[in-house]
PDB file of C-alpha atoms in Angstrom:
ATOM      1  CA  UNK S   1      32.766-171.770  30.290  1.00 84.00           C
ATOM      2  CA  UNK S   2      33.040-172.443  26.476  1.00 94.00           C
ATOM      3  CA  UNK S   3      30.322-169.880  25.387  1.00 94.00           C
ATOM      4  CA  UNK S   4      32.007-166.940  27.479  1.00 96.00           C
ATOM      5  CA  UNK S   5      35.289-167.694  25.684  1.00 96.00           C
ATOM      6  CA  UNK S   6      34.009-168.354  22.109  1.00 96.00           C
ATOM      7  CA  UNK S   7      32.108-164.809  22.761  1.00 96.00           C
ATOM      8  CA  UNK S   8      35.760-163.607  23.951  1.00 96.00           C
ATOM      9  CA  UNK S   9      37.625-165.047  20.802  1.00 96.00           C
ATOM     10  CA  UNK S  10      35.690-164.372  18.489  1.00 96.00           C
ATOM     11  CA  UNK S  11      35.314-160.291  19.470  1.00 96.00           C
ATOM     12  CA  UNK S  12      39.189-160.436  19.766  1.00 96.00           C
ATOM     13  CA  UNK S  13      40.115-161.833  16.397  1.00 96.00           C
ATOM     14  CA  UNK S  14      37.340-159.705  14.540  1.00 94.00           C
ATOM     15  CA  UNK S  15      38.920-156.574  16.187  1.00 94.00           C
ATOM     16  CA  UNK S  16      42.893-157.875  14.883  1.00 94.00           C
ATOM     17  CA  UNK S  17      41.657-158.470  11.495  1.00 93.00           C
ATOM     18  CA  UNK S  18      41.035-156.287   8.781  1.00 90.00           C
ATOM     19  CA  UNK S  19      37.585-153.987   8.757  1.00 84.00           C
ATOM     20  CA  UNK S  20      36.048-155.321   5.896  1.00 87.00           C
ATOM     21  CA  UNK S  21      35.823-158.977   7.245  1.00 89.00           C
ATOM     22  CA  UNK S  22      32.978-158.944   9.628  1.00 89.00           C
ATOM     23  CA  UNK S  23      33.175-161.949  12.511  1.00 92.00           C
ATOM     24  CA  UNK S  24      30.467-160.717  14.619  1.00 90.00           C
ATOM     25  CA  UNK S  25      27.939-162.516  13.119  1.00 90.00           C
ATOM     26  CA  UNK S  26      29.394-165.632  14.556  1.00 94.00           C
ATOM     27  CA  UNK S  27      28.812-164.527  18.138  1.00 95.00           C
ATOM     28  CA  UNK S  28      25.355-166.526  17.726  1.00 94.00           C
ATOM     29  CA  UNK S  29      27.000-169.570  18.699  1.00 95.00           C
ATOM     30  CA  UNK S  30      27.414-168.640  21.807  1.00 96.00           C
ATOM     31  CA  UNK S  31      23.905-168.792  22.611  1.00 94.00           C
ATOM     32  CA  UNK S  32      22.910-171.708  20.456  1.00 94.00           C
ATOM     33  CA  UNK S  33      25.661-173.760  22.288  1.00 96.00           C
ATOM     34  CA  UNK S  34      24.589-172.442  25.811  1.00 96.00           C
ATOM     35  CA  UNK S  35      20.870-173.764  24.972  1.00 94.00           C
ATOM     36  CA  UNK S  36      22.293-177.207  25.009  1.00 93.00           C
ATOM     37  CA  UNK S  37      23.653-177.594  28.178  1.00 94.00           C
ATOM     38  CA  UNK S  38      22.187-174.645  30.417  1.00 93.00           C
ATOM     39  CA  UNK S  39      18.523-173.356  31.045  1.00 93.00           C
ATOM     40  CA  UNK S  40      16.794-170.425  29.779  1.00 94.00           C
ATOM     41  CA  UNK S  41      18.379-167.635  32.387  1.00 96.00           C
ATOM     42  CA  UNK S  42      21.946-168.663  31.505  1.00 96.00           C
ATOM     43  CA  UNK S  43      21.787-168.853  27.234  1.00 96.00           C
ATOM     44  CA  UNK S  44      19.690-165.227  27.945  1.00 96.00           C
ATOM     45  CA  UNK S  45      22.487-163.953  29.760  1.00 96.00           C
ATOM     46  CA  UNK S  46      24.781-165.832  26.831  1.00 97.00           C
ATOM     47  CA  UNK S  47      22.895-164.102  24.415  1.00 96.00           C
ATOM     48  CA  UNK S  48      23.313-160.535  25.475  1.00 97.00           C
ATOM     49  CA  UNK S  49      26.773-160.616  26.275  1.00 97.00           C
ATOM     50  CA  UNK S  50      26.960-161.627  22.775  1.00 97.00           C
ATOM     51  CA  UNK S  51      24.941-158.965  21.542  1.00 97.00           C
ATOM     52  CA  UNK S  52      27.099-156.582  23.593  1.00 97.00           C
ATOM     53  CA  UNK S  53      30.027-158.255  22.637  1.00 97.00           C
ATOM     54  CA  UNK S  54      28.841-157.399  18.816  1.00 96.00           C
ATOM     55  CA  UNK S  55      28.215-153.882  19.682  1.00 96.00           C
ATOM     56  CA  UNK S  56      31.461-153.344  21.135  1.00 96.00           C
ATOM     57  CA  UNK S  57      32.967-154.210  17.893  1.00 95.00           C
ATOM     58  CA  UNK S  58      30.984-152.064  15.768  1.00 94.00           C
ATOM     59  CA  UNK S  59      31.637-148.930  18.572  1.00 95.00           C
ATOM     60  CA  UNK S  60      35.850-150.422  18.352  1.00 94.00           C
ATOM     61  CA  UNK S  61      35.541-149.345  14.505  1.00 92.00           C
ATOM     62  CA  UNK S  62      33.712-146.342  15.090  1.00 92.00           C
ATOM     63  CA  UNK S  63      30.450-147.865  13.345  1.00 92.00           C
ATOM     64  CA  UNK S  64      28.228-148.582  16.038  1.00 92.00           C
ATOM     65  CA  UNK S  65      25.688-146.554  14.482  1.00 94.00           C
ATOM     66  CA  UNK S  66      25.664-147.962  10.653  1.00 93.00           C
ATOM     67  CA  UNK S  67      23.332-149.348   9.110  1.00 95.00           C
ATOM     68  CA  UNK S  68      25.348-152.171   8.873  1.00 91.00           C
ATOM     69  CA  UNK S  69      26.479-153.075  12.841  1.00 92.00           C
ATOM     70  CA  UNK S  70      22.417-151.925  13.521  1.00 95.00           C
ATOM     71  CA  UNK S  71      21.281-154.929  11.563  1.00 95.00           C
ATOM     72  CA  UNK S  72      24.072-157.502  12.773  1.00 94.00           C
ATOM     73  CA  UNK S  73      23.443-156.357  16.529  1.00 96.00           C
ATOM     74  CA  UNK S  74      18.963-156.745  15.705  1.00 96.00           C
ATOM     75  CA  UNK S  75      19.869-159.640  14.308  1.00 96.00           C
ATOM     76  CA  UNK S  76      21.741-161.196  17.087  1.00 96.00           C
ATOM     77  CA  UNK S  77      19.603-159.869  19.326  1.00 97.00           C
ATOM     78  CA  UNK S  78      16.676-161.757  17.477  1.00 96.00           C
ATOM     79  CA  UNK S  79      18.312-164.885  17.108  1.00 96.00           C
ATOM     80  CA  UNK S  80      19.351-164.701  20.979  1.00 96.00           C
ATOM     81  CA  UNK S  81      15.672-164.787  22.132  1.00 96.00           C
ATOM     82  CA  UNK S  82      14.376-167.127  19.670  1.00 96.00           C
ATOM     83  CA  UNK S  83      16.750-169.221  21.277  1.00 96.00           C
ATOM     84  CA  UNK S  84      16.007-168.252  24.554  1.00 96.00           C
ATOM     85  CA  UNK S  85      12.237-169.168  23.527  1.00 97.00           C
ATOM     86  CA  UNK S  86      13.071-172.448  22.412  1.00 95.00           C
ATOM     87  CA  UNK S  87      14.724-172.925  25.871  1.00 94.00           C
ATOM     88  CA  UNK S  88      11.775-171.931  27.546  1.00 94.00           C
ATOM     89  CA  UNK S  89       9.404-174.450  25.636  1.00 93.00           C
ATOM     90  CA  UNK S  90      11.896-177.331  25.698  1.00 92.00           C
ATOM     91  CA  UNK S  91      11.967-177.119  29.747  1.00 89.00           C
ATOM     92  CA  UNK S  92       8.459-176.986  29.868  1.00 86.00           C
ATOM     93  CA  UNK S  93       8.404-180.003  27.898  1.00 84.00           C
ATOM     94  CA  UNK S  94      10.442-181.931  29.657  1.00 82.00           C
ATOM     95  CA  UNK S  95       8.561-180.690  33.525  1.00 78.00           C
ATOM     96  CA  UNK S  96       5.619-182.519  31.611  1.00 74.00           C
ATOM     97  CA  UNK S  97       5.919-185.647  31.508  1.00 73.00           C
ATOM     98  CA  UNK S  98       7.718-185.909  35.355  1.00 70.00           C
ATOM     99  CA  UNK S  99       4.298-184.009  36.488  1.00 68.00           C
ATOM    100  CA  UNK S 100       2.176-186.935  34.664  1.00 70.00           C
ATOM    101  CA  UNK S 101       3.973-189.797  36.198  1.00 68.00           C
ATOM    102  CA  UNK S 102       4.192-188.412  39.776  1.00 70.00           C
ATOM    103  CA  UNK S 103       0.444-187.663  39.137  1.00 66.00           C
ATOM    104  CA  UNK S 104      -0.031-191.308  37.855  1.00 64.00           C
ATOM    105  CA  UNK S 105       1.533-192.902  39.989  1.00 67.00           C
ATOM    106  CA  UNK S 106      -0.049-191.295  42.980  1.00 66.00           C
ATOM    107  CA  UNK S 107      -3.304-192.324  40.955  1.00 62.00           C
ATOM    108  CA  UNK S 108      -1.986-196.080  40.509  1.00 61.00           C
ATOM    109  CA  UNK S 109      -0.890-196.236  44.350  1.00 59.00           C
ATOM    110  CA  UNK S 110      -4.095-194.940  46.192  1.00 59.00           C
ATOM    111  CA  UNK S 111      -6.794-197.205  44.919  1.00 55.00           C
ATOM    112  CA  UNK S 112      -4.618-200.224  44.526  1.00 56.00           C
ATOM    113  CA  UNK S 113      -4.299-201.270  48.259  1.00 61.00           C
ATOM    114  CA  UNK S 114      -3.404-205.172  48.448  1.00 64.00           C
ATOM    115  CA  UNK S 115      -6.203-207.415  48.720  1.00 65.00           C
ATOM    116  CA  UNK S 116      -6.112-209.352  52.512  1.00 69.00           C
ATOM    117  CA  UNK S 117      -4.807-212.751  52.802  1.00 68.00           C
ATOM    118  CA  UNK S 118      -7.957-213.889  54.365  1.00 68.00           C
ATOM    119  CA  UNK S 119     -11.216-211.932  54.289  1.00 69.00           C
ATOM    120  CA  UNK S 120     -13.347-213.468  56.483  1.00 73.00           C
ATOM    121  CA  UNK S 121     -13.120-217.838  55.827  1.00 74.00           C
ATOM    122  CA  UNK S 122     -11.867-217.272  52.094  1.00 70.00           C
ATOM    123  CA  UNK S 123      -8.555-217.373  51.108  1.00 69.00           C
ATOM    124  CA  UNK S 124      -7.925-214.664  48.328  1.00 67.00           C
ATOM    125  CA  UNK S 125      -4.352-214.416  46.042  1.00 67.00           C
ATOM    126  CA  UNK S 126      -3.952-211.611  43.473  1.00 63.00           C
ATOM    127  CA  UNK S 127      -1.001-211.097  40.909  1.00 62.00           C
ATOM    128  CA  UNK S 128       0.303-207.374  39.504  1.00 58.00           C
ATOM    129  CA  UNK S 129       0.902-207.743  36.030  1.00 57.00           C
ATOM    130  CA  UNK S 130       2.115-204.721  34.138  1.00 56.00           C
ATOM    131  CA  UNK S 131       1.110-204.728  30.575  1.00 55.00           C
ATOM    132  CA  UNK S 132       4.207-202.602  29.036  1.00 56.00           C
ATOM    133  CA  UNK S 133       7.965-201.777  30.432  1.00 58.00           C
ATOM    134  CA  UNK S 134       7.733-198.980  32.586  1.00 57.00           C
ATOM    135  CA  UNK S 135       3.790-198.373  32.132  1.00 54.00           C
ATOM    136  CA  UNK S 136       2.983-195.583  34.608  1.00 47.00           C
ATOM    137  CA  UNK S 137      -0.608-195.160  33.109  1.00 47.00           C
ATOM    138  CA  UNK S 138      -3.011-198.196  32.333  1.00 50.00           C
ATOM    139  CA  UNK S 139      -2.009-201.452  30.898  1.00 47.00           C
ATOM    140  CA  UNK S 140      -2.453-203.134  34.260  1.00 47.00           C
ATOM    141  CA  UNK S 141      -3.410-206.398  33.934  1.00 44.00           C
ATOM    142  CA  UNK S 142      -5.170-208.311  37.090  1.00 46.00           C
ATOM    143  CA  UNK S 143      -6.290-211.544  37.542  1.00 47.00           C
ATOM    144  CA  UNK S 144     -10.333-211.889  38.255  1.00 50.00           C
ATOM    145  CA  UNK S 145     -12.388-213.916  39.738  1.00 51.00           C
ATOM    146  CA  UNK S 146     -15.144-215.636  37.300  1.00 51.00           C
ATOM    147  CA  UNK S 147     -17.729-212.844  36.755  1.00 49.00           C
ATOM    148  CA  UNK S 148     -20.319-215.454  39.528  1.00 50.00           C
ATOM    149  CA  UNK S 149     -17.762-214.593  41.826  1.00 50.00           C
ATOM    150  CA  UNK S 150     -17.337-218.653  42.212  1.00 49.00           C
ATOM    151  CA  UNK S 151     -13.711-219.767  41.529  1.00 47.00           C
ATOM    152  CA  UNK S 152     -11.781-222.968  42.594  1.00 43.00           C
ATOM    153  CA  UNK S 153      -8.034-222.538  41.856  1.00 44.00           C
ATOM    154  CA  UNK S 154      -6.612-220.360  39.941  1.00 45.00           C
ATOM    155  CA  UNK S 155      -8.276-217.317  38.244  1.00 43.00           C
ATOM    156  CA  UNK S 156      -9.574-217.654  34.758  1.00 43.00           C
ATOM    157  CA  UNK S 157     -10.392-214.429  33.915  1.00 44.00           C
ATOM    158  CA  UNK S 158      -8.122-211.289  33.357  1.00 45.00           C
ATOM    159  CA  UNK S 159      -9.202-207.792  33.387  1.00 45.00           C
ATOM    160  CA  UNK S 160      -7.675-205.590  31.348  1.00 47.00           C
ATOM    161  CA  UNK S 161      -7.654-201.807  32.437  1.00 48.00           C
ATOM    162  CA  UNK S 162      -6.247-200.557  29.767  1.00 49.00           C
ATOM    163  CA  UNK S 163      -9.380-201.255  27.718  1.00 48.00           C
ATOM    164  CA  UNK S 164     -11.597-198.770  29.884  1.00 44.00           C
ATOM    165  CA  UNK S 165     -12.055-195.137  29.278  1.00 46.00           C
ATOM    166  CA  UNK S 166     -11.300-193.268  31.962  1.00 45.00           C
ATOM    167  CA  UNK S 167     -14.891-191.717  32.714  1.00 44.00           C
ATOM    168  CA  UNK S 168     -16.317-195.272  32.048  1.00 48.00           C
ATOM    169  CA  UNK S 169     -14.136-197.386  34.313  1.00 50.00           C
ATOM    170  CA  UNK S 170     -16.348-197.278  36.943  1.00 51.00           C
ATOM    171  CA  UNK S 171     -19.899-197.568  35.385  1.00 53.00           C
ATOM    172  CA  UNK S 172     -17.675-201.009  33.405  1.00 51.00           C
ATOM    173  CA  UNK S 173     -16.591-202.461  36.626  1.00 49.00           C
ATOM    174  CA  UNK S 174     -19.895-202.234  38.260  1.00 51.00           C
ATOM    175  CA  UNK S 175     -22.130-203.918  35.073  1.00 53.00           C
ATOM    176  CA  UNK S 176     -18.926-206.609  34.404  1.00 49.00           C
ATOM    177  CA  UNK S 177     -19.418-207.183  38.378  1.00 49.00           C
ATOM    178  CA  UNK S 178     -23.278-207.762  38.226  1.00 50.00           C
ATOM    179  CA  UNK S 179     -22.531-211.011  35.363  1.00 48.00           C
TER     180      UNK S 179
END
């Protein structure tokens, strides 16, 4: 795992060189790179590792308790669960959307039952038309009967769902039925 080994590398080669150059700091990336790829348990788990890695190079030096290593391991610590945060909000985000289109489309599917071929001595055919690519909420387009309710051939009037509000698609339906 790339983060586990950049937090690895990077504590090694701070420890080898010289005192006064300071890699710990870097150890952030192992989170931010984590929160790419992995949810918010796994770049938390990143994240203290790295903040443990950062401590164990101040206590290698015998500075754990400086000011110095105190403010680079707060810091890191900090960063870590902004990050973590961020990880947090982004999945809820994206549970979102999949939660509104299994929602619409259970919506879409239970009042749309198909029309019969043949209610009683008419013969009735009805077309789906979707308004937009891939439109999971309104937009449906359906072809109507003339508001009389007399038609020969094919319909001539389309009604357009996507124009209704949706506490006022009911009260529209019933007044553009009663033309």
């Amino acid at each position: 795992m790339i983060p586990v080994v950049l937090i690895v590398v990077i504590t090694v080669v701070d420890i080898l060189v010289p005192a006064d150059v300071h890699l710990g700091p870097l150890l952030v990336i192992a989170s931010a790179i984590t929160a790419s790829f992995a949810g918010p348990l796994l770049t938390g788990v990143i994240g203290a590792l790295a903040v443990a890695a950062q401590a164990f190079i101040g206590w290698h030096f015998g500075v754990l308790f400086s000011r110095n290593v105190m403010v680079h391991v707060l810091a890191l610590a900090v960063l870590s669960s902004l990050i973590v945060f961020f990880c947090v909000v982004r999945t809820r985000h994206r549970r979102q959307p999949a939660q509104v289109r299994s929602v619409a489309e259970a919506a879409q599917h239970v009042p749309l039952w198909p029309l019969p071929d043949r209610p009683g001595p008419l013969q009735v055919a009805c077309l789906y038309l979707v308004d937009k690519d891939e439109a999971q909420i309104g937009g449906d387009l359906y072809p109507a009967p003339p508001p009389l309710g007399i038609g020969l051939g094919p319909a001539d009037h389309t009604l357009d769902l996507s124009s209704f509000e949706a506490g006022d698609t009911a009260s529209e339906l019933r007044s553009w039925n009663r033309m």
